[in-house]
Coordinates of C-alpha atoms and ligand atoms in Angstrom, one line a residue:
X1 CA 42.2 310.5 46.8
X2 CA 38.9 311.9 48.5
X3 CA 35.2 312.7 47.8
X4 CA 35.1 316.1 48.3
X5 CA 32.4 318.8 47.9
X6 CA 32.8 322.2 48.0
X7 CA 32.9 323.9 51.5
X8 CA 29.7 326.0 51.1
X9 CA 27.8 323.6 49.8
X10 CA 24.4 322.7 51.1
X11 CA 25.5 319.0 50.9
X12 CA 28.1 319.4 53.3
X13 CA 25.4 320.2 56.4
X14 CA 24.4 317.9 58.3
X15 CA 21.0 318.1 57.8
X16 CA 21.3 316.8 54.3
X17 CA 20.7 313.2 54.4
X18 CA 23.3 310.7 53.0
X19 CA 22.8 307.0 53.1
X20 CA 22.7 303.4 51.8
X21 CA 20.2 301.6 49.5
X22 CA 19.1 298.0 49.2
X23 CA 16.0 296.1 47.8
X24 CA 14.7 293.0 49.6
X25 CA 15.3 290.7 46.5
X26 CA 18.1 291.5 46.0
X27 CA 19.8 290.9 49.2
X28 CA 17.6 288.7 51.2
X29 CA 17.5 285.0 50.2
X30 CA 15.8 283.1 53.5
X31 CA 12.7 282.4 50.3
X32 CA 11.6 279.1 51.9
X33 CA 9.9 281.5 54.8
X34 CA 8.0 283.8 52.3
X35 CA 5.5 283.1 49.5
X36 CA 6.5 282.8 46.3
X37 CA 6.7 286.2 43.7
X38 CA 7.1 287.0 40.6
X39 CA 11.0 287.2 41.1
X40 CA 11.3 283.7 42.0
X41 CA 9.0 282.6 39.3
X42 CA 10.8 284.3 36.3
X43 CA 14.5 283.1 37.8
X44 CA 13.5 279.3 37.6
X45 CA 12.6 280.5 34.0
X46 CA 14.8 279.3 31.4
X47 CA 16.9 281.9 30.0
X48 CA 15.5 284.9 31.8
X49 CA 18.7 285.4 34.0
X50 CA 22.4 286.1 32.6
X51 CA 24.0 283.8 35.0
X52 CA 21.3 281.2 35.9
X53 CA 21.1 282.2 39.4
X54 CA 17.9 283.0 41.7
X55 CA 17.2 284.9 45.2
X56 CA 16.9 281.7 47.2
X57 CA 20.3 282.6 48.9
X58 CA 21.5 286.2 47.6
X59 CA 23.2 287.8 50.5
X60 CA 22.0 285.5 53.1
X61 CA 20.7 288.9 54.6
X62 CA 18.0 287.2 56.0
X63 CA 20.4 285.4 58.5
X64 CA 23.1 288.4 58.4
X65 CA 20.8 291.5 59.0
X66 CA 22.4 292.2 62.1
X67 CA 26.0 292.2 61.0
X68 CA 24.6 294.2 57.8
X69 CA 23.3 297.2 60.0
X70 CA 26.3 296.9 62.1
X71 CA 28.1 297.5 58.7
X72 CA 25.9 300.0 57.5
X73 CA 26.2 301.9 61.1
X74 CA 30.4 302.0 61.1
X75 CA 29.9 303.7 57.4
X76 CA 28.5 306.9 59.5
X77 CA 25.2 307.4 57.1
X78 CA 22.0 309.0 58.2
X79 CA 19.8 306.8 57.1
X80 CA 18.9 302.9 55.3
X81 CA 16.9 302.8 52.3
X82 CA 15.3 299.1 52.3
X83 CA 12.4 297.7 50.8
X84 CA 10.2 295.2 52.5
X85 CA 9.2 291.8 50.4
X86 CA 5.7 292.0 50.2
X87 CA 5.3 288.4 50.0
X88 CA 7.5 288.0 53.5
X89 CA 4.7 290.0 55.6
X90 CA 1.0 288.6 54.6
X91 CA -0.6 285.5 54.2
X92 CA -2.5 284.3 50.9
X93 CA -5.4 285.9 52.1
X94 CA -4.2 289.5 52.8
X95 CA -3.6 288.9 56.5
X96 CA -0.1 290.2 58.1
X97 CA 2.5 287.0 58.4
X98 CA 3.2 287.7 62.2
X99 CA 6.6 286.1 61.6
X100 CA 7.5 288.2 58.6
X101 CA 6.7 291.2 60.3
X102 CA 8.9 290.6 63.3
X103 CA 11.9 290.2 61.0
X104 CA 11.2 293.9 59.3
X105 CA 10.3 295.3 63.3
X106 CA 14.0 293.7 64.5
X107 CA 15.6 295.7 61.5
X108 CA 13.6 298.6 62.3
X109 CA 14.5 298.6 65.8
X110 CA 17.7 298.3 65.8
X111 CA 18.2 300.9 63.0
X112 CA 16.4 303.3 65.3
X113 CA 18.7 302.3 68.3
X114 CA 21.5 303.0 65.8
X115 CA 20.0 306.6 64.6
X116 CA 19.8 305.4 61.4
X117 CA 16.6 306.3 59.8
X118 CA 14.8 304.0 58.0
X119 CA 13.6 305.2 54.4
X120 CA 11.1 302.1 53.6
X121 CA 10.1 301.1 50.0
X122 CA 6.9 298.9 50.3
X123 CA 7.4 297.5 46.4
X124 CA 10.4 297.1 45.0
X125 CA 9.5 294.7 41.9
X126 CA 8.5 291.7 44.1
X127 CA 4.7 290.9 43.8
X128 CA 3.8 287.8 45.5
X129 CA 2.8 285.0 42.5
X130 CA -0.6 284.6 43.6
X131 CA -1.4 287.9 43.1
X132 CA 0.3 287.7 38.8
X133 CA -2.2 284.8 39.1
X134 CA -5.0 286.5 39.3
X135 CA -3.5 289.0 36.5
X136 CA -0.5 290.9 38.6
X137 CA -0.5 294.8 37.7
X138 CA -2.9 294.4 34.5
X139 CA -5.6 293.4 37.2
X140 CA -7.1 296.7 38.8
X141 CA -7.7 294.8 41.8
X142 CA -4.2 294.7 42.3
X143 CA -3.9 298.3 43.3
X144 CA -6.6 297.8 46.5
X145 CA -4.7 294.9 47.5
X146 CA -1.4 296.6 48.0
X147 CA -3.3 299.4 49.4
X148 CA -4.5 297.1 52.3
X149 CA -1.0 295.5 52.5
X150 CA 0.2 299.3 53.0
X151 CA -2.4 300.0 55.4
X152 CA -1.8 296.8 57.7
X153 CA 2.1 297.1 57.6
X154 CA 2.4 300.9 58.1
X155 CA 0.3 299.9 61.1
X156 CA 2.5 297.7 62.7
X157 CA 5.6 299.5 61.9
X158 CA 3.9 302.8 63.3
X159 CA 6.6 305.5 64.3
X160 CA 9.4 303.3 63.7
X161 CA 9.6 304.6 60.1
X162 CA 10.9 307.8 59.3
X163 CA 9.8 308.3 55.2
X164 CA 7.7 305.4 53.3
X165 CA 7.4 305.1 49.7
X166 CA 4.9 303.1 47.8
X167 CA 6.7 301.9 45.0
X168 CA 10.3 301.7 43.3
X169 CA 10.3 302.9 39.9
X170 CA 6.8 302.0 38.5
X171 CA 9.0 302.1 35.1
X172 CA 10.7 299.4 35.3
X173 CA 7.3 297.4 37.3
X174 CA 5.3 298.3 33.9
X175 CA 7.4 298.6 30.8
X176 CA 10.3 296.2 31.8
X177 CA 7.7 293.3 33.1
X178 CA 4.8 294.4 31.2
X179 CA 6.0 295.4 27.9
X180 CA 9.1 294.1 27.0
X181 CA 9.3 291.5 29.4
X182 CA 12.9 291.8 30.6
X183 CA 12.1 291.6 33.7
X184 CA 9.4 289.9 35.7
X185 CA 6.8 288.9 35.2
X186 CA 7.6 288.6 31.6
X187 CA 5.0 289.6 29.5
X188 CA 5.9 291.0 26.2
X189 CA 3.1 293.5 24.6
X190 CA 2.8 296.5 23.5
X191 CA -0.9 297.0 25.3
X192 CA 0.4 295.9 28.4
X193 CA 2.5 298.6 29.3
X194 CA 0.3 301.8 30.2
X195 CA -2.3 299.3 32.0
X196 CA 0.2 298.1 34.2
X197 CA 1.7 301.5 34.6
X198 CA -2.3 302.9 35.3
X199 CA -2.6 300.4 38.3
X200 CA 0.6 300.2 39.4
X201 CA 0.1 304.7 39.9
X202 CA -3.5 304.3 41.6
X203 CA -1.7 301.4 43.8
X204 CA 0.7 304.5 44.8
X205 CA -2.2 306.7 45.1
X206 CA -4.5 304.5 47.2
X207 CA -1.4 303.4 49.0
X208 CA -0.6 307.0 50.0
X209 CA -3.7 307.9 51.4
X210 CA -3.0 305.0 53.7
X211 CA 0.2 306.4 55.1
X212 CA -0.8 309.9 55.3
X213 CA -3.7 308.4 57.6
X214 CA -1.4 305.8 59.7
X215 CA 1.4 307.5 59.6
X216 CA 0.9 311.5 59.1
X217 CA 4.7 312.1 61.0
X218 CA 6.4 310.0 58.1
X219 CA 7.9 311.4 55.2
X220 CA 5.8 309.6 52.6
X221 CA 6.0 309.6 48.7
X222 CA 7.3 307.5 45.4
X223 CA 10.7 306.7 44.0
X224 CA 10.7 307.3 39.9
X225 CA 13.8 306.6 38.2
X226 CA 14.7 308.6 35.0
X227 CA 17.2 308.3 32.0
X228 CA 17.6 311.4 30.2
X229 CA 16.9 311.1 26.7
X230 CA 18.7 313.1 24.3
X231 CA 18.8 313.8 20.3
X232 CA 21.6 312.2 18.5
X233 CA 21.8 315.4 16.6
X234 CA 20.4 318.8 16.4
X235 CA 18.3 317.9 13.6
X236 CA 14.4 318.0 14.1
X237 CA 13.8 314.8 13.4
X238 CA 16.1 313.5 16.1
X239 CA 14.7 316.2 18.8
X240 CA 11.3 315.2 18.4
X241 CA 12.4 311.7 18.4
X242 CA 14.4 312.1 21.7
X243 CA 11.1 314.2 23.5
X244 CA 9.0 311.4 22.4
X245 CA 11.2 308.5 23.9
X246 CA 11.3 311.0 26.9
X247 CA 7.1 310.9 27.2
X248 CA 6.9 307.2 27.3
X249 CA 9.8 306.7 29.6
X250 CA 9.9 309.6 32.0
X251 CA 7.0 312.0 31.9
X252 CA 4.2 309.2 31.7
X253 CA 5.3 308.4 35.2
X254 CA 5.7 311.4 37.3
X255 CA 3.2 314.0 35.4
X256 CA -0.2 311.8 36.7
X257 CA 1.2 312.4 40.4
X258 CA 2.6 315.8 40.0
X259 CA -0.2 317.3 37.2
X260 CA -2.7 314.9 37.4
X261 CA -2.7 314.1 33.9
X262 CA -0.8 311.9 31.6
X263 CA 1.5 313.7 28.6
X264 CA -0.7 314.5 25.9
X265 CA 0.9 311.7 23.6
X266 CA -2.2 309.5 25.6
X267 CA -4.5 310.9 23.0
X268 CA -2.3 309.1 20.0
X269 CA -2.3 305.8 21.1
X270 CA -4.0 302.9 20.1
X271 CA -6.9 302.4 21.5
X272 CA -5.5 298.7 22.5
X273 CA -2.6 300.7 24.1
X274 CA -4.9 302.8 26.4
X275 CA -4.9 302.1 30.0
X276 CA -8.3 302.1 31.6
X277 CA -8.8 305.0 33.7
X278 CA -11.9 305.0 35.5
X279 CA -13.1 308.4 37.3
X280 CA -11.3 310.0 40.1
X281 CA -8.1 307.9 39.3
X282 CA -5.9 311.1 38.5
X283 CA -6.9 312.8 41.7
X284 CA -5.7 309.9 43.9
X285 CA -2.6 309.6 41.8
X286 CA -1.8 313.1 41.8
X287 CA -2.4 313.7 45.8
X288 CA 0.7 315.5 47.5
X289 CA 3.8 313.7 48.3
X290 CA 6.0 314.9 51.5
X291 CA 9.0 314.3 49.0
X292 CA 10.2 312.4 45.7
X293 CA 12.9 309.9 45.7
X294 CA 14.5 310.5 42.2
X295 CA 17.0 307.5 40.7
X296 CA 19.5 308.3 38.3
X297 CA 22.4 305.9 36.3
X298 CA 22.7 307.0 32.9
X299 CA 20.8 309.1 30.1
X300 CA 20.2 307.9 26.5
X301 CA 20.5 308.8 22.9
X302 CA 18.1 308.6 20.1
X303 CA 17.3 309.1 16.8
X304 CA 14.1 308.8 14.4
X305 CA 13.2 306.3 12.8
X306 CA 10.7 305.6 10.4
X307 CA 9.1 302.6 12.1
X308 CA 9.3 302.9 15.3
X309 CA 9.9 306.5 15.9
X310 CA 12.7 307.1 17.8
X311 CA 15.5 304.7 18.4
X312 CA 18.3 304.1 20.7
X313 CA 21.6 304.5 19.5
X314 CA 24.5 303.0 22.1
X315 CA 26.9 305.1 23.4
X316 CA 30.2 305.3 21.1
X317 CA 33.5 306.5 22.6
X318 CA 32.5 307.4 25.5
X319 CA 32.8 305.9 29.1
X320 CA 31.2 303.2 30.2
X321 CA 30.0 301.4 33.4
X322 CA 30.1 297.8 34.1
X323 CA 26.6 297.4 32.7
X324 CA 27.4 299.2 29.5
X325 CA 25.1 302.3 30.6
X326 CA 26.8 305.8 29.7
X327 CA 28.7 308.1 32.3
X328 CA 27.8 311.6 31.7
X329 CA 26.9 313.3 35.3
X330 CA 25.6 316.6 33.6
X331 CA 22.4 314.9 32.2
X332 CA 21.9 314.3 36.0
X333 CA 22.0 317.9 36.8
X334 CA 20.2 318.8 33.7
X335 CA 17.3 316.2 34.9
X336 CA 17.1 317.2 38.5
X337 CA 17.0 321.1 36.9
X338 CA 14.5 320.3 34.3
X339 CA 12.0 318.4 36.8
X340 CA 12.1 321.3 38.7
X341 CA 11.0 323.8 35.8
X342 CA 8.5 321.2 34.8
X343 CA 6.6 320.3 37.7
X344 CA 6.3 322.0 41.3
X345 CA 7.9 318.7 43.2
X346 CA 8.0 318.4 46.8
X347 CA 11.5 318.4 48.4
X348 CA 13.9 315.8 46.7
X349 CA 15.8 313.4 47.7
X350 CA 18.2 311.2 45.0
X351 CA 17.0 307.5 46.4
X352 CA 19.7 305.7 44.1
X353 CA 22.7 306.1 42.4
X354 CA 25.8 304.4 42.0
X355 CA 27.2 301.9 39.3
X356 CA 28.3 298.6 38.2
X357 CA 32.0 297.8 37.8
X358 CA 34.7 295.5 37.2
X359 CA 35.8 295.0 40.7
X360 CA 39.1 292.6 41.3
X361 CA 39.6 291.6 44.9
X362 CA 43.6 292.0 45.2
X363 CA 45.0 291.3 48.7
X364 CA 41.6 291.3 50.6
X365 CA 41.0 294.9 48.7
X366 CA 39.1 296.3 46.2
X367 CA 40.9 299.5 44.6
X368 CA 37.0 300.8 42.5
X369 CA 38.4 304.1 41.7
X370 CA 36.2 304.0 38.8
X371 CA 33.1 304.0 41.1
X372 CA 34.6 306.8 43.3
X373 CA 34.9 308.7 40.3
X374 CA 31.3 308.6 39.3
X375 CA 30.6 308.8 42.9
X376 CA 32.7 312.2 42.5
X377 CA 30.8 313.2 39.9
X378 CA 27.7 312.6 40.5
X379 CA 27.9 314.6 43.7
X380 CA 29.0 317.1 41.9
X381 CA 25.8 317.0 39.7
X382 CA 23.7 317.1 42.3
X383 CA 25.3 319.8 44.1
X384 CA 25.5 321.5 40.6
X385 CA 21.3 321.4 40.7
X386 CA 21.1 322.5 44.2
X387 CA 22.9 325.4 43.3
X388 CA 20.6 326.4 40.3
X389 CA 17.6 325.9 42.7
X390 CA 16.6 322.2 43.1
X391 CA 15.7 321.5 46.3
X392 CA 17.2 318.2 47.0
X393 CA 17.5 317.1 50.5
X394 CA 19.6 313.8 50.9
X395 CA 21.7 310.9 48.6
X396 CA 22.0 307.3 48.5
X397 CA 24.3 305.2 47.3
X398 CA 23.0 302.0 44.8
X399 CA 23.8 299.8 47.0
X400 CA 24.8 299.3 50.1
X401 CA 26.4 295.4 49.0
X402 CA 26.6 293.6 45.4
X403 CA 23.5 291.6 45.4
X404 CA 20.9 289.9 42.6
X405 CA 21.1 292.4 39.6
X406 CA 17.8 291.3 38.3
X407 CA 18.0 289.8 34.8
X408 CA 22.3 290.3 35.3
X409 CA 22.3 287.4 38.2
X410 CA 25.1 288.4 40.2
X411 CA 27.4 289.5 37.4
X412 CA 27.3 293.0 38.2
X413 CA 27.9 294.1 41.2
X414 CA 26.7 297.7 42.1
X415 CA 28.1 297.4 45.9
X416 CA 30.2 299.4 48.1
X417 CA 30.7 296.8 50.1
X418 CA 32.0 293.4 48.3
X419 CA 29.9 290.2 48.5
X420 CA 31.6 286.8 48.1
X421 CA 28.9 284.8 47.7
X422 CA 30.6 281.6 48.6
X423 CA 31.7 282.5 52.4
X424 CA 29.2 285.7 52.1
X425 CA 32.0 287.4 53.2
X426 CA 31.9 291.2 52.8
X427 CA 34.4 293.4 52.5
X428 CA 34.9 296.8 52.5
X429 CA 35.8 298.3 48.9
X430 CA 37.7 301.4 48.2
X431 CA 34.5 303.5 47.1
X432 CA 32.8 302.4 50.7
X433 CA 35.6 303.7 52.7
X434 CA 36.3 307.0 50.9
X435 CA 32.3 307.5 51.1
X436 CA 32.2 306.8 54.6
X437 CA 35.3 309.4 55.1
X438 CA 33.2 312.0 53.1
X439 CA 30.3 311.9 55.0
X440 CA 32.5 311.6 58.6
X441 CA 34.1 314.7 57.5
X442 CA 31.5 317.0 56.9
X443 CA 29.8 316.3 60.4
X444 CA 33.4 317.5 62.1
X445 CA 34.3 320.3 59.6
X446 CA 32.7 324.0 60.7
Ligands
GCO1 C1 16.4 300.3 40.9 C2 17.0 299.3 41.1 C3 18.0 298.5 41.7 C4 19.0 298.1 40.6 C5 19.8 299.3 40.2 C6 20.8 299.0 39.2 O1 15.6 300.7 41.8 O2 16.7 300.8 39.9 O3 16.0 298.4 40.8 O4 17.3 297.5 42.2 O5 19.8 297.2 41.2 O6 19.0 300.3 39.6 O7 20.3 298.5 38.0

């Protein structure tokens, strides 16, 4: 068994850009020499996390980061995609946390010395608690502060970076945390939602214009996930319902940067609902990106419903991952195609994809050939979008190592590598090696 591409595929050059994605949360622990955030507050919340757990240890990453990027440099990738914990690099009152700093510049470094190129997501879900005091992402004020936290890091990480992006799925940030409150912070509200979402998009916007000034040579843009929605039949009803699911979910977050405007489905709601957008806001959201990281697991299904308009229907007979989520690769293609009618996006690069499954550690091995078929697959997709037009420049896997899986605690493990959390031993699973083989190959083959 092998991942395998065709031969004249674009993917199989080496200037497409494979790699290995992470999220400081998830993997860091080493909490007791960082503020607080949100993360930590909403884990020591009763019933918020499947298995009980917290980030206080995670992968120990923290202490191991130089036996990780050893591991991520014998997999052969061209690059790391890691995010940096906010709360790890300033001080209560906006000033850098020298100490914090270091630890990202050491990673940094010895990426570089590696030729690994760093790919640097300055949010990925952890805003420090202080900052939810004062109101988190329903605060507008909260957009100029992460402005000014990416103006003083991308200072002091200068040219060591070779692409920033402001935030990781602004999706999950607003309607997860803001909305329905699955995720941190926790807030459940239907008026919460698209005011989170408005600050979190001028955070990226005021963000941006700090990077393109500090750092002009960096590839700088935003990482939006998406999950295809589709009609649970071809009746009207379910179209419309499926298209309207899609505006709130997908659209709302990447036609403000791309368009400048929000889907037209802002003018029916509430006014309670409305996110306050003050002058000028849609032209700093919608300033040009250098490229757009697109995430991809799974699409859903809906139908109408008279209440609620359109409603999720799980997936029947069909396979699943570890998570439950759907595995259909062609809504990925379909997506990636479909963006690209849309919008005029800037080149593309898939930031995260991968899945959660039942891994048994036998002998010392992990045999995930479910993983490497989706990993298969979804290859394929993307390939399959290239070749209708998309211009789509690099992959990485979700993730690198199991880690914290937010709300799932460490139940789910999304790795290529295996994590034992007791010893923290890691260990090499099938899916990592026959990557790692795919993307050694293509360097050598003609
Ligand atoms: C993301 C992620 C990762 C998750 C992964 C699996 O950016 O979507 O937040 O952190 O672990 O998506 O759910």
């Amino acid at each position: 068994m092998k991942i395998e591409l065709p031969k004249e595929s674009t993917m199989q050059s080496s200037k497409f850009t494979y790699g290995v994605a992470t999220a400081a949360f998830q993997i860091e622990g080493g909490t007791d020499k960082r503020l607080p955030c949100i993360w930590d507050t909403f884990c020591s919340t009763e019933g918020k996390i499947a298995d009980k757990s917290d980030g206080q240890i995670a992968c120990d990453h923290f202490n191991l980061w130089q036996e990780d990027i050893e591991l991520i440099a014998s997999l052969g990738v061209d690059a790391y995609r890691l995010s940096i914990s906010w709360p790890r690099v300033v001080n209560k009152d906006g000033s850098l946390n020298n100490e914090g700093v270091q630890f990202y510049i050491n990673i940094l470094d010895l990426l570089n010395q590696k030729n690994i190129k760093a790919f640097v997501t300055l949010y990925h879900w952890d805003l420090p608690q202080h900052i939810e005091d004062n109101g988190g992402w329903l605060n507008r004020e909260t957009a100029y502060l992460f402005a000014d936290y990416a103006d003083k890091i991308s200072q002091a990480f200068g040219n060591r970076v070779h692409s920033f992006a402001t935030l990781n799925e602004p999706f999950c940030s607003a309607y997860l945390g803001y909305e329905v409150g699955i995720h941190a912070p926790g807030l459940i509200g239907k008026e919460f939602g698209k005011k989170a979402a408005h600050h979190l998009l001028l955070g990226h916007g005021l963000a941006l214009q700090a990077l393109q000034k500090n750092v002009p040579e960096a590839m700088n843009g935003i990482v939006l996930n998406f999950t295809p929605c589709y009609p649970q039949s071809s009746k009207e009803e379910d179209i419309n319902a499926a298209h309207l699911a899609d505006q709130h979910f997908n659209q709302w977050y990447i036609k403000p940067i791309m368009d400048g405007c929000y889907p037209e489905l802002i003018n029916e709601l509430p006014n309670e609902h409305q996110p306050d957008i003050f002058p000028g806001d849609l032209e700093i959201i919608s300033a040009k990106n250098d490229f757009l990281g697109i995430n991809y697991y799974t699409r859903a299904v809906y139908r109408a419903d008279d209440k609620t308009q359109f409603h999720q229907e799980l997936p029947e007979n069909t396979p699943l991952t570890d998570m439950g989520w759907e595995i259909y690769p062609q809504a990925f293609t379909e997506l990636l195609v479909s963006l690209n009618s849309l919008y005029s996006l800037p080149p593309v690069y898939i930031t995260e994809n991968g899945a959660a499954m039942p891994d048994q550690l036998v002998n010392n091995a992990i045999m995930d050939l479910d993983r490497v078929d989706y990993f298969q697959e979804h290859l394929n997709a993307v390939n399959n979008a290239i070749v209708q037009g998309v211009n789509i420049q690099g992959y990485f896997a979700w993730s690198l190592m199991d880690n914290f899986e937010w709300a799932e605690g460490y139940e789910k493990r999304f790795g290529i590598v295996y994590v034992d959390y007791e010893s923290q031993k890691r260990t090499l699973k099938h899916s990592g090696l026959l990557y790692s083989d795919f993307i050694k190959q293509r360097l050598i083959t003609p």
